[in-house]
Short mmCIF file of C-alpha atoms and ligand atoms in Angstrom, two decimals:
data_model
loop_
_atom_site.label_atom_id
_atom_site.label_comp_id
_atom_site.label_asym_id
_atom_site.label_seq_id
_atom_site.Cartn_x
_atom_site.Cartn_y
_atom_site.Cartn_z
CA MET A 1 -6.03 -72.02 -11.94
CA ALA A 2 -8.40 -69.61 -13.64
CA GLU A 3 -6.64 -67.05 -15.80
CA LEU A 4 -5.23 -64.13 -13.86
CA GLU A 5 -6.76 -60.77 -14.67
CA LEU A 6 -3.61 -58.78 -14.09
CA VAL A 7 0.04 -59.66 -13.56
CA VAL A 8 2.54 -57.21 -12.10
CA ARG A 9 5.60 -58.62 -13.79
CA GLY A 10 9.32 -58.53 -13.23
CA GLY A 11 9.51 -56.49 -10.05
CA THR A 12 11.13 -57.11 -6.70
CA VAL A 13 8.52 -57.83 -4.05
CA VAL A 14 9.29 -56.31 -0.65
CA THR A 15 7.47 -57.56 2.43
CA ALA A 16 7.94 -56.69 6.09
CA SER A 17 10.41 -59.57 6.40
CA GLU A 18 12.16 -60.11 3.06
CA GLN A 19 12.52 -59.19 -0.58
CA PHE A 20 12.59 -61.42 -3.67
CA ARG A 21 12.02 -61.32 -7.43
CA ALA A 22 8.45 -62.38 -8.21
CA ASP A 23 5.41 -61.61 -10.30
CA VAL A 24 2.17 -60.80 -8.53
CA GLY A 25 -1.02 -62.25 -10.03
CA ILE A 26 -4.33 -60.54 -9.35
CA THR A 27 -7.91 -61.68 -9.82
CA GLY A 28 -11.11 -60.18 -8.47
CA GLY A 29 -9.25 -57.40 -6.68
CA ARG A 30 -7.19 -59.83 -4.64
CA ILE A 31 -3.75 -61.29 -4.90
CA ALA A 32 -4.14 -64.78 -6.37
CA ALA A 33 -0.50 -65.80 -6.79
CA VAL A 34 3.04 -64.63 -6.04
CA GLY A 35 5.70 -66.42 -8.08
CA ALA A 36 7.76 -66.66 -11.23
CA GLY A 37 6.49 -66.69 -14.82
CA LEU A 38 2.87 -65.72 -14.18
CA GLU A 39 0.66 -64.95 -17.17
CA GLY A 40 -2.51 -62.90 -17.18
CA ALA A 41 -5.00 -61.09 -19.38
CA ARG A 42 -3.17 -57.83 -18.70
CA THR A 43 0.38 -57.09 -17.62
CA LEU A 44 1.91 -54.25 -15.67
CA GLU A 45 5.65 -54.17 -16.26
CA ALA A 46 7.52 -53.61 -12.98
CA GLY A 47 11.09 -54.30 -14.12
CA GLY A 48 13.53 -52.27 -12.04
CA LEU A 49 10.81 -51.36 -9.54
CA LEU A 50 9.99 -52.52 -6.04
CA VAL A 51 6.53 -53.98 -5.47
CA MET A 52 5.35 -53.24 -1.94
CA PRO A 53 2.01 -53.43 -0.15
CA GLY A 54 0.09 -50.16 -0.55
CA GLY A 55 0.64 -47.72 2.28
CA VAL A 56 -1.65 -47.88 5.31
CA ASP A 57 -1.85 -44.43 6.91
CA SER A 58 -3.40 -45.14 10.29
CA HIS A 59 -3.59 -41.52 11.46
CA CYS A 60 -4.86 -38.82 9.16
CA HIS A 61 -7.49 -36.12 9.25
CA ILE A 62 -9.71 -36.03 6.19
CA GLU A 63 -12.94 -34.01 6.01
CA GLN A 64 -13.12 -34.32 9.79
CA LEU A 65 -16.26 -32.75 11.24
CA GLN A 66 -15.80 -29.60 13.30
CA ALA A 67 -17.67 -28.60 16.44
CA GLY A 68 -18.91 -25.35 14.89
CA GLY A 69 -20.21 -27.12 11.77
CA GLY A 70 -18.58 -28.04 8.49
CA ALA A 71 -15.37 -30.00 8.15
CA ASP A 72 -11.65 -29.93 7.37
CA GLU A 73 -10.67 -28.32 4.09
CA GLU A 74 -9.21 -31.64 2.96
CA THR A 75 -12.18 -33.50 1.47
CA TRP A 76 -12.54 -37.22 0.87
CA GLU A 77 -12.04 -36.55 -2.82
CA SER A 78 -8.87 -34.50 -2.47
CA GLY A 79 -7.53 -36.51 0.46
CA SER A 80 -7.96 -39.77 -1.45
CA ARG A 81 -6.17 -38.26 -4.43
CA ALA A 82 -3.27 -37.21 -2.23
CA ALA A 83 -3.08 -40.64 -0.59
CA LEU A 84 -3.04 -42.53 -3.90
CA THR A 85 -0.49 -40.06 -5.31
CA GLY A 86 1.82 -40.94 -2.46
CA GLY A 87 1.36 -44.72 -2.68
CA THR A 88 -1.16 -45.06 0.16
CA THR A 89 -4.22 -47.24 -0.43
CA THR A 90 -5.79 -47.36 3.04
CA VAL A 91 -6.38 -44.58 5.55
CA VAL A 92 -7.73 -44.58 9.09
CA THR A 93 -9.43 -41.28 9.87
CA PHE A 94 -11.52 -39.86 12.69
CA SER A 95 -15.19 -39.90 13.52
CA THR A 96 -15.73 -37.16 16.09
CA GLN A 97 -17.73 -36.68 19.25
CA PHE A 98 -18.22 -33.17 20.56
CA LYS A 99 -18.66 -32.22 24.20
CA GLY A 100 -22.31 -32.30 25.20
CA ARG A 101 -23.34 -34.10 22.04
CA PRO A 102 -23.87 -37.76 21.12
CA ILE A 103 -21.73 -39.82 18.74
CA GLY A 104 -24.53 -41.24 16.58
CA PRO A 105 -25.49 -38.33 14.29
CA SER A 106 -21.88 -37.24 13.91
CA LEU A 107 -20.76 -40.73 12.91
CA ALA A 108 -23.65 -41.05 10.44
CA GLU A 109 -22.71 -37.73 8.85
CA TYR A 110 -19.06 -38.75 8.61
CA ARG A 111 -19.97 -42.08 6.99
CA ARG A 112 -22.09 -40.18 4.47
CA ARG A 113 -19.19 -37.89 3.54
CA ALA A 114 -16.74 -40.78 3.25
CA ALA A 115 -18.86 -42.29 0.48
CA LYS A 116 -16.79 -40.10 -1.88
CA ALA A 117 -13.51 -41.82 -0.92
CA THR A 118 -11.32 -43.50 -3.51
CA VAL A 119 -8.97 -45.00 -0.95
CA ASP A 120 -10.18 -47.72 1.38
CA PHE A 121 -10.83 -46.48 4.87
CA ALA A 122 -11.52 -47.33 8.49
CA PHE A 123 -12.30 -44.99 11.38
CA HIS A 124 -11.09 -44.21 14.87
CA GLN A 125 -13.78 -42.82 17.19
CA ILE A 126 -12.77 -39.67 19.10
CA VAL A 127 -14.29 -39.49 22.57
CA THR A 128 -14.18 -36.06 24.24
CA ASP A 129 -16.96 -36.40 26.77
CA PRO A 130 -17.35 -39.90 28.23
CA THR A 131 -20.69 -39.35 29.97
CA ASP A 132 -22.91 -42.33 30.74
CA ALA A 133 -24.89 -41.59 27.59
CA VAL A 134 -21.80 -41.50 25.37
CA ILE A 135 -20.32 -44.62 26.95
CA ALA A 136 -23.67 -46.32 26.28
CA GLU A 137 -23.27 -45.52 22.57
CA LEU A 138 -19.89 -47.23 22.27
CA PRO A 139 -21.19 -50.79 21.78
CA ASP A 140 -23.01 -49.58 18.65
CA VAL A 141 -19.87 -47.77 17.50
CA VAL A 142 -17.87 -50.97 17.84
CA ALA A 143 -20.62 -53.00 16.16
CA SER A 144 -20.35 -50.60 13.19
CA GLY A 145 -16.75 -51.73 12.70
CA ILE A 146 -14.77 -49.15 14.69
CA ARG A 147 -12.34 -50.80 17.10
CA SER A 148 -10.15 -47.91 18.16
CA PHE A 149 -11.03 -44.92 20.29
CA LYS A 150 -8.99 -41.72 20.26
CA VAL A 151 -8.54 -39.55 23.31
CA PHE A 152 -6.67 -36.30 23.88
CA LEU A 153 -4.90 -35.55 27.13
CA THR A 154 -4.59 -31.90 26.05
CA TYR A 155 -6.40 -29.28 23.90
CA ASP A 156 -9.56 -27.40 24.74
CA PRO A 157 -12.24 -28.60 24.16
CA LEU A 158 -11.07 -32.14 23.45
CA ARG A 159 -9.05 -33.18 26.44
CA LEU A 160 -9.98 -35.75 29.04
CA ASP A 161 -8.91 -35.61 32.65
CA ASP A 162 -7.50 -38.80 34.16
CA ARG A 163 -10.82 -40.06 35.48
CA GLU A 164 -12.50 -39.56 32.11
CA PHE A 165 -9.60 -41.30 30.40
CA LEU A 166 -10.03 -44.25 32.77
CA ARG A 167 -13.71 -44.50 31.80
CA VAL A 168 -12.77 -44.75 28.11
CA LEU A 169 -10.05 -47.33 28.85
CA ALA A 170 -12.58 -49.41 30.79
CA ALA A 171 -15.16 -49.22 27.99
CA ALA A 172 -12.50 -50.26 25.48
CA ARG A 173 -11.57 -53.23 27.64
CA ARG A 174 -15.20 -54.36 27.84
CA LEU A 175 -15.75 -53.95 24.11
CA GLY A 176 -12.46 -55.32 22.76
CA ALA A 177 -11.23 -52.00 21.39
CA LEU A 178 -7.85 -50.27 21.31
CA VAL A 179 -7.35 -46.77 22.74
CA THR A 180 -5.11 -44.32 20.90
CA VAL A 181 -3.79 -41.35 22.85
CA HIS A 182 -2.49 -37.84 22.20
CA CYS A 183 -0.05 -37.53 25.10
CA GLU A 184 0.77 -34.03 26.36
CA ASN A 185 0.12 -32.47 29.77
CA TYR A 186 -2.79 -30.03 29.45
CA ASP A 187 -2.17 -27.93 32.55
CA ALA A 188 1.57 -27.65 32.01
CA ILE A 189 1.07 -26.40 28.44
CA GLY A 190 -1.61 -23.92 29.56
CA TRP A 191 0.60 -22.58 32.31
CA MET A 192 3.66 -22.28 30.07
CA THR A 193 1.58 -20.58 27.39
CA GLU A 194 0.31 -17.94 29.81
CA ALA A 195 3.86 -17.21 30.95
CA LEU A 196 5.17 -16.93 27.37
CA LEU A 197 2.37 -14.60 26.31
CA ALA A 198 2.89 -12.47 29.42
CA ALA A 199 6.55 -12.19 28.44
CA GLY A 200 5.55 -11.00 24.97
CA LYS A 201 6.79 -14.19 23.33
CA THR A 202 4.01 -14.76 20.80
CA ALA A 203 5.70 -15.75 17.50
CA PRO A 204 5.09 -19.21 15.98
CA LYS A 205 8.42 -20.53 17.28
CA TYR A 206 7.21 -20.18 20.88
CA HIS A 207 4.72 -22.94 20.17
CA ALA A 208 7.62 -25.34 20.74
CA TRP A 209 8.64 -23.50 23.92
CA SER A 210 5.12 -23.91 25.31
CA ARG A 211 5.32 -27.72 25.12
CA PRO A 212 8.86 -29.04 25.57
CA ILE A 213 9.20 -32.81 25.53
CA VAL A 214 8.91 -33.09 29.30
CA VAL A 215 5.16 -32.46 28.98
CA GLU A 216 4.93 -35.25 26.42
CA ARG A 217 7.10 -37.63 28.43
CA GLU A 218 4.98 -37.11 31.54
CA ALA A 219 1.70 -37.66 29.69
CA THR A 220 3.06 -40.72 27.90
CA HIS A 221 4.09 -42.20 31.22
CA ARG A 222 0.70 -41.39 32.75
CA ALA A 223 -1.26 -42.79 29.81
CA ILE A 224 0.69 -46.04 30.00
CA ALA A 225 0.25 -46.26 33.78
CA LEU A 226 -3.51 -45.77 33.59
CA ALA A 227 -3.78 -48.26 30.73
CA GLU A 228 -1.86 -50.73 32.88
CA LEU A 229 -4.28 -50.14 35.77
CA VAL A 230 -7.26 -51.00 33.57
CA ASP A 231 -5.39 -53.63 31.52
CA THR A 232 -6.26 -52.07 28.15
CA PRO A 233 -3.88 -51.97 25.16
CA ILE A 234 -3.05 -48.50 23.85
CA GLN A 235 -1.23 -46.89 20.97
CA VAL A 236 0.60 -43.63 21.61
CA PHE A 237 0.22 -41.25 18.69
CA HIS A 238 2.98 -39.04 17.25
CA VAL A 239 5.97 -39.65 19.53
CA SER A 240 8.26 -36.66 18.93
CA GLY A 241 11.47 -37.69 20.68
CA PRO A 242 13.35 -40.41 22.51
CA GLU A 243 12.23 -39.42 26.01
CA ALA A 244 8.64 -40.36 25.16
CA ALA A 245 9.79 -43.41 23.19
CA ASP A 246 11.73 -44.55 26.27
CA GLU A 247 8.48 -44.67 28.26
CA ILE A 248 7.03 -47.01 25.65
CA ASP A 249 10.18 -49.12 25.64
CA ARG A 250 10.09 -49.52 29.43
CA ALA A 251 6.44 -50.54 29.33
CA ARG A 252 7.05 -53.11 26.62
CA ARG A 253 9.96 -54.61 28.52
CA ARG A 254 7.41 -55.29 31.25
CA GLY A 255 5.12 -57.00 28.76
CA LEU A 256 2.49 -54.27 28.38
CA LYS A 257 0.61 -53.94 25.12
CA VAL A 258 1.67 -50.43 24.18
CA TRP A 259 2.51 -49.39 20.64
CA GLY A 260 4.12 -46.19 19.43
CA GLU A 261 3.79 -44.11 16.32
CA THR A 262 5.87 -41.28 14.92
CA CYS A 263 5.49 -39.16 11.80
CA PRO A 264 7.82 -37.74 9.11
CA GLN A 265 7.53 -34.23 10.58
CA TYR A 266 9.44 -35.42 13.66
CA LEU A 267 12.13 -37.00 11.47
CA VAL A 268 12.54 -34.11 9.03
CA LEU A 269 11.45 -30.86 10.68
CA SER A 270 12.69 -29.23 13.88
CA ALA A 271 11.67 -26.47 16.28
CA GLU A 272 13.96 -24.24 14.23
CA SER A 273 11.65 -24.74 11.24
CA MET A 274 9.14 -22.57 13.14
CA ASP A 275 11.68 -19.77 13.57
CA LYS A 276 11.07 -18.03 10.24
CA PRO A 277 10.48 -14.34 9.52
CA GLY A 278 6.91 -13.13 9.98
CA PHE A 279 4.23 -15.76 10.14
CA GLU A 280 5.94 -18.33 7.89
CA GLY A 281 6.83 -20.54 10.87
CA ALA A 282 3.14 -21.38 11.29
CA LYS A 283 3.47 -23.75 8.34
CA PHE A 284 5.60 -26.07 10.46
CA MET A 285 3.52 -25.93 13.61
CA CYS A 286 2.08 -29.18 14.92
CA SER A 287 1.62 -30.88 18.29
CA PRO A 288 3.71 -32.29 19.78
CA ALA A 289 6.23 -29.84 18.34
CA PRO A 290 9.14 -30.97 16.15
CA ARG A 291 12.33 -30.98 18.28
CA ASP A 292 16.01 -30.99 17.29
CA ALA A 293 18.69 -33.12 15.63
CA ALA A 294 19.34 -35.15 18.80
CA ALA A 295 15.65 -35.99 19.12
CA THR A 296 15.51 -37.04 15.48
CA ALA A 297 18.52 -39.32 15.97
CA GLY A 298 16.82 -40.83 19.01
CA LEU A 299 13.64 -41.47 17.04
CA TRP A 300 15.58 -43.32 14.34
CA GLU A 301 17.11 -45.47 17.03
CA ALA A 302 13.66 -46.20 18.50
CA ILE A 303 12.45 -47.12 15.02
CA ARG A 304 15.38 -49.48 14.45
CA LEU A 305 14.89 -51.13 17.83
CA GLY A 306 11.19 -51.64 17.15
CA THR A 307 9.97 -49.38 19.97
CA LEU A 308 8.08 -47.35 17.40
CA ASP A 309 5.91 -49.53 15.17
CA VAL A 310 4.24 -47.07 12.86
CA VAL A 311 5.08 -44.02 10.78
CA SER A 312 1.81 -42.25 9.93
CA SER A 313 1.29 -38.82 8.41
CA ASP A 314 -1.03 -37.19 10.99
CA HIS A 315 -2.10 -35.32 7.87
CA SER A 316 -3.90 -32.17 8.91
CA GLY A 317 -6.69 -30.74 6.81
CA TRP A 318 -5.90 -27.02 7.35
CA SER A 319 -4.33 -24.79 4.75
CA TYR A 320 -2.28 -21.64 5.27
CA ASP A 321 -4.61 -19.06 3.73
CA GLY A 322 -7.90 -20.99 3.76
CA PRO A 323 -11.02 -20.05 5.72
CA ARG A 324 -9.97 -22.14 8.71
CA GLY A 325 -6.27 -22.11 7.97
CA LYS A 326 -3.21 -21.00 9.87
CA ARG A 327 -4.18 -17.32 9.46
CA VAL A 328 -7.77 -17.70 10.64
CA ASN A 329 -7.02 -15.42 13.60
CA GLY A 330 -4.88 -13.03 11.55
CA ALA A 331 -1.27 -13.06 10.39
CA ASP A 332 -0.17 -11.63 13.71
CA ALA A 333 -1.97 -14.16 15.87
CA SER A 334 -0.05 -15.48 18.84
CA PHE A 335 1.08 -19.11 18.67
CA ARG A 336 -1.78 -20.01 21.00
CA ASP A 337 -4.33 -19.01 18.36
CA ILE A 338 -2.83 -20.71 15.29
CA PRO A 339 -4.35 -24.04 14.18
CA ASN A 340 -1.98 -26.96 14.71
CA GLY A 341 -1.03 -29.61 12.19
CA VAL A 342 0.81 -30.09 8.91
CA PRO A 343 -0.22 -31.85 5.70
CA GLY A 344 1.63 -35.02 4.70
CA LEU A 345 -0.53 -37.71 3.07
CA ALA A 346 1.37 -37.74 -0.22
CA SER A 347 4.83 -37.03 1.17
CA ARG A 348 4.81 -39.69 3.92
CA LEU A 349 6.32 -42.56 1.94
CA PRO A 350 8.85 -40.54 -0.11
CA LEU A 351 10.16 -38.78 3.00
CA LEU A 352 10.52 -41.99 4.99
CA TRP A 353 12.19 -43.79 2.08
CA SER A 354 14.54 -40.92 1.36
CA GLU A 355 15.53 -40.20 4.97
CA GLY A 356 15.34 -43.83 6.08
CA VAL A 357 16.19 -46.31 3.34
CA ALA A 358 18.18 -44.12 0.95
CA LYS A 359 20.32 -42.88 3.84
CA GLY A 360 20.91 -46.38 5.19
CA ARG A 361 19.03 -45.94 8.45
CA ILE A 362 16.44 -48.67 7.83
CA SER A 363 15.95 -51.48 5.32
CA PRO A 364 13.27 -51.68 2.62
CA SER A 365 11.50 -54.32 4.75
CA ASP A 366 11.58 -51.96 7.75
CA PHE A 367 9.96 -49.37 5.51
CA VAL A 368 7.14 -51.77 4.58
CA ARG A 369 6.68 -52.80 8.20
CA LEU A 370 6.43 -49.19 9.44
CA THR A 371 4.20 -47.80 6.71
CA SER A 372 1.91 -50.70 5.91
CA THR A 373 2.17 -54.05 7.68
CA ARG A 374 2.32 -52.93 11.33
CA PRO A 375 -0.37 -50.27 11.09
CA ALA A 376 -2.60 -52.84 9.38
CA GLN A 377 -1.91 -55.34 12.17
CA ILE A 378 -2.30 -52.91 15.06
CA PHE A 379 -5.64 -51.64 13.74
CA GLY A 380 -7.07 -55.04 12.79
CA LEU A 381 -6.85 -54.69 9.00
CA HIS A 382 -4.25 -57.41 8.42
CA PRO A 383 -3.88 -59.66 6.42
CA ARG A 384 -6.46 -58.11 4.09
CA LYS A 385 -4.32 -54.97 4.08
CA GLY A 386 -0.59 -54.51 4.58
CA SER A 387 0.78 -57.65 2.95
CA VAL A 388 1.66 -59.11 -0.43
CA MET A 389 0.30 -62.62 -0.14
CA PRO A 390 -2.38 -64.72 -1.81
CA GLY A 391 -5.80 -63.77 -0.47
CA ALA A 392 -4.85 -60.22 0.50
CA ASP A 393 -6.40 -57.25 -1.29
CA ALA A 394 -4.31 -56.39 -4.33
CA ASP A 395 -3.13 -53.07 -2.90
CA LEU A 396 0.36 -52.35 -4.20
CA VAL A 397 2.74 -49.51 -4.68
CA LEU A 398 5.27 -49.81 -7.50
CA TRP A 399 8.27 -47.91 -6.25
CA ASP A 400 11.26 -46.43 -8.03
CA PRO A 401 13.91 -46.43 -5.30
CA SER A 402 16.27 -44.12 -7.14
CA ARG A 403 14.00 -41.50 -8.67
CA ARG A 404 14.92 -38.04 -7.40
CA VAL A 405 12.10 -35.58 -6.98
CA THR A 406 11.99 -32.06 -5.57
CA ILE A 407 8.88 -31.82 -3.43
CA ALA A 408 6.49 -29.09 -4.53
CA ASN A 409 2.98 -28.47 -3.31
CA ALA A 410 1.43 -29.15 -6.74
CA LEU A 411 2.83 -32.71 -6.61
CA MET A 412 1.01 -33.42 -3.34
CA GLN A 413 -2.44 -33.18 -4.99
CA HIS A 414 -4.12 -32.28 -1.70
CA ALA A 415 -6.54 -29.41 -1.05
CA ILE A 416 -4.00 -27.70 1.19
CA ASP A 417 -2.18 -24.67 -0.22
CA TYR A 418 1.29 -25.56 1.04
CA THR A 419 3.60 -28.36 2.07
CA PRO A 420 6.16 -27.89 4.85
CA TYR A 421 8.59 -29.87 2.68
CA GLU A 422 8.53 -27.47 -0.32
CA GLY A 423 11.85 -27.59 -2.18
CA MET A 424 13.19 -30.63 -0.36
CA GLU A 425 14.82 -33.18 -2.66
CA VAL A 426 13.91 -36.82 -1.99
CA THR A 427 15.20 -40.07 -3.44
CA GLY A 428 12.53 -42.73 -4.04
CA TRP A 429 9.05 -42.13 -5.46
CA PRO A 430 5.87 -44.07 -6.24
CA VAL A 431 5.42 -44.81 -9.94
CA ALA A 432 2.04 -46.53 -9.63
CA THR A 433 -0.54 -47.31 -6.98
CA VAL A 434 -2.76 -50.36 -7.41
CA ARG A 435 -5.88 -50.45 -5.24
CA ARG A 436 -7.77 -53.76 -5.14
CA GLY A 437 -6.35 -54.69 -8.54
CA GLU A 438 -7.10 -51.38 -10.24
CA VAL A 439 -4.33 -49.04 -11.32
CA ALA A 440 -5.48 -46.06 -9.26
CA MET A 441 -2.43 -43.87 -9.88
CA TRP A 442 0.12 -43.95 -12.66
CA ASP A 443 2.97 -41.47 -12.81
CA GLY A 444 1.12 -38.87 -10.76
CA ARG A 445 -2.22 -39.24 -12.57
CA VAL A 446 -4.94 -40.48 -10.25
CA GLN A 447 -7.58 -42.43 -12.14
CA ALA A 448 -9.74 -44.05 -9.46
CA ALA A 449 -13.44 -43.21 -9.59
CA PRO A 450 -14.76 -41.13 -6.67
CA GLY A 451 -16.76 -43.37 -4.39
CA SER A 452 -14.79 -46.50 -5.28
CA GLY A 453 -13.13 -46.63 -1.86
CA GLU A 454 -14.46 -49.26 0.53
CA TYR A 455 -15.24 -48.95 4.21
CA LEU A 456 -13.26 -51.49 6.23
CA PRO A 457 -15.21 -52.66 9.27
CA VAL A 458 -12.83 -54.07 11.85
CA ALA A 459 -13.75 -57.42 13.43
CA PRO A 460 -12.39 -58.57 16.82
CA TYR A 461 -8.69 -59.43 16.60
CA ASP A 462 -6.28 -61.09 18.92
CA LEU A 463 -3.47 -58.53 19.07
CA ILE A 464 -5.48 -56.10 21.20
CA ARG A 465 -6.86 -58.65 23.62
CA PRO A 466 -6.17 -57.49 27.21
CA ARG A 467 -3.40 -59.42 28.95
CA GLY A 468 -5.53 -60.40 31.89
CA VAL A 469 -3.04 -58.90 34.33
CA LEU A 470 -4.85 -56.86 36.99
CA ALA A 471 -3.79 -55.60 40.40
CA ASN A 472 -5.28 -57.95 43.02
CA GLY A 473 -7.12 -59.74 40.21
CA PHE A 474 -9.94 -57.18 40.44
CA ASP A 475 -11.39 -55.96 37.14
CA PRO A 476 -12.74 -52.43 37.69
CA SER A 477 -13.97 -52.18 34.11
CA ALA A 478 -16.73 -54.68 34.90
CA TYR A 479 -18.49 -52.24 37.25
ZN1 ZN B 1 -3.76 -36.18 14.48
#
């Protein structure tokens, strides 16, 4: 064997199925060997550390284009820095399509901006307006390496009605793509919001009141039912409680290809987090809304049972005080007029380790499965990403399972001016992040060159192949 360029020596390798003492040998940016006694030109000592595949964050918003022009405050430069700081080496972010406008120019502009990335990246394509013209663009979108579409069942001006959603599901079936779904009932939320505002209930905490889990459960059920009608695999984004997870579980028991994701905010925050004096609660506002302790316990159970496959950050690129931040409509804005979303690229792995592994709820292998291997598989990036095996990209996080850190915004290294987890003590922290064989982060210092991130075009993959189960054997997507 040619001499190894780099050996990560003396650590404990953790994969999605097991853990064992081994060195990891790297050449040409890829893993060349996993075994004992490896020698290389350079050595990275990992004694006492865990060596895991770099995090794959399959749902985050980085420099996302906005309908009115411009983009999220989180840029590719700052977002990459935050990802690498937190042990994540691959992100999947969103190319956008705006109502009344084509995909092409928007996708080209997003690709241009992503050239500054230092993490590796793939895209989901948001579809808000599935006209004939937009549907006709989707083959080119898929040919460019995007194999997942994102649809919203709520939010003006993003949401699709059921018929529009069916059109996207049918296009995905024809093109071999996965559909990811934000599941909440648009009309129910709008109606509840009007009633709350009429009652004078405008504070941030009423955001949660406007969208109790019943609106998420209903939309999750409906999304799964429509996906079953068309025979298209889907992934449900950000499941916030067990009632929505139960819908996924029931579908999977019947053999449907439905996957579920949750995020640290649903495991750590609650609706009570939004009940702070003044406007402070806005910092914890995201959709679906964080729930309560019972919901959190139910989510952990769904994670353990495998109903939820992925823990992503849903990192949002809005700050508190910034030009498009939480206070964009004033510090007395009603909950309806406050931007949704919380930042979490850098805190995703520490929070899940601390709340999950350190507290005995999940195993280290579960952690790897949820944060790296499964997202890589579901979005067609595996085995290049998400595994520690010969041939895979040498993306690693060297993890100190017992380091205690108090989360502070400065440690997050994002462009956002706050973290909802400020002051929280976590156990477990990334010491180093290796991206394609390069030490991209060491002890909080990010040293990857801007622009060194690679675009990951996704080729057809078997996991998302339709089942071929159609009512009466008739395939409506063919017409
Ligand atoms: Zn999101």
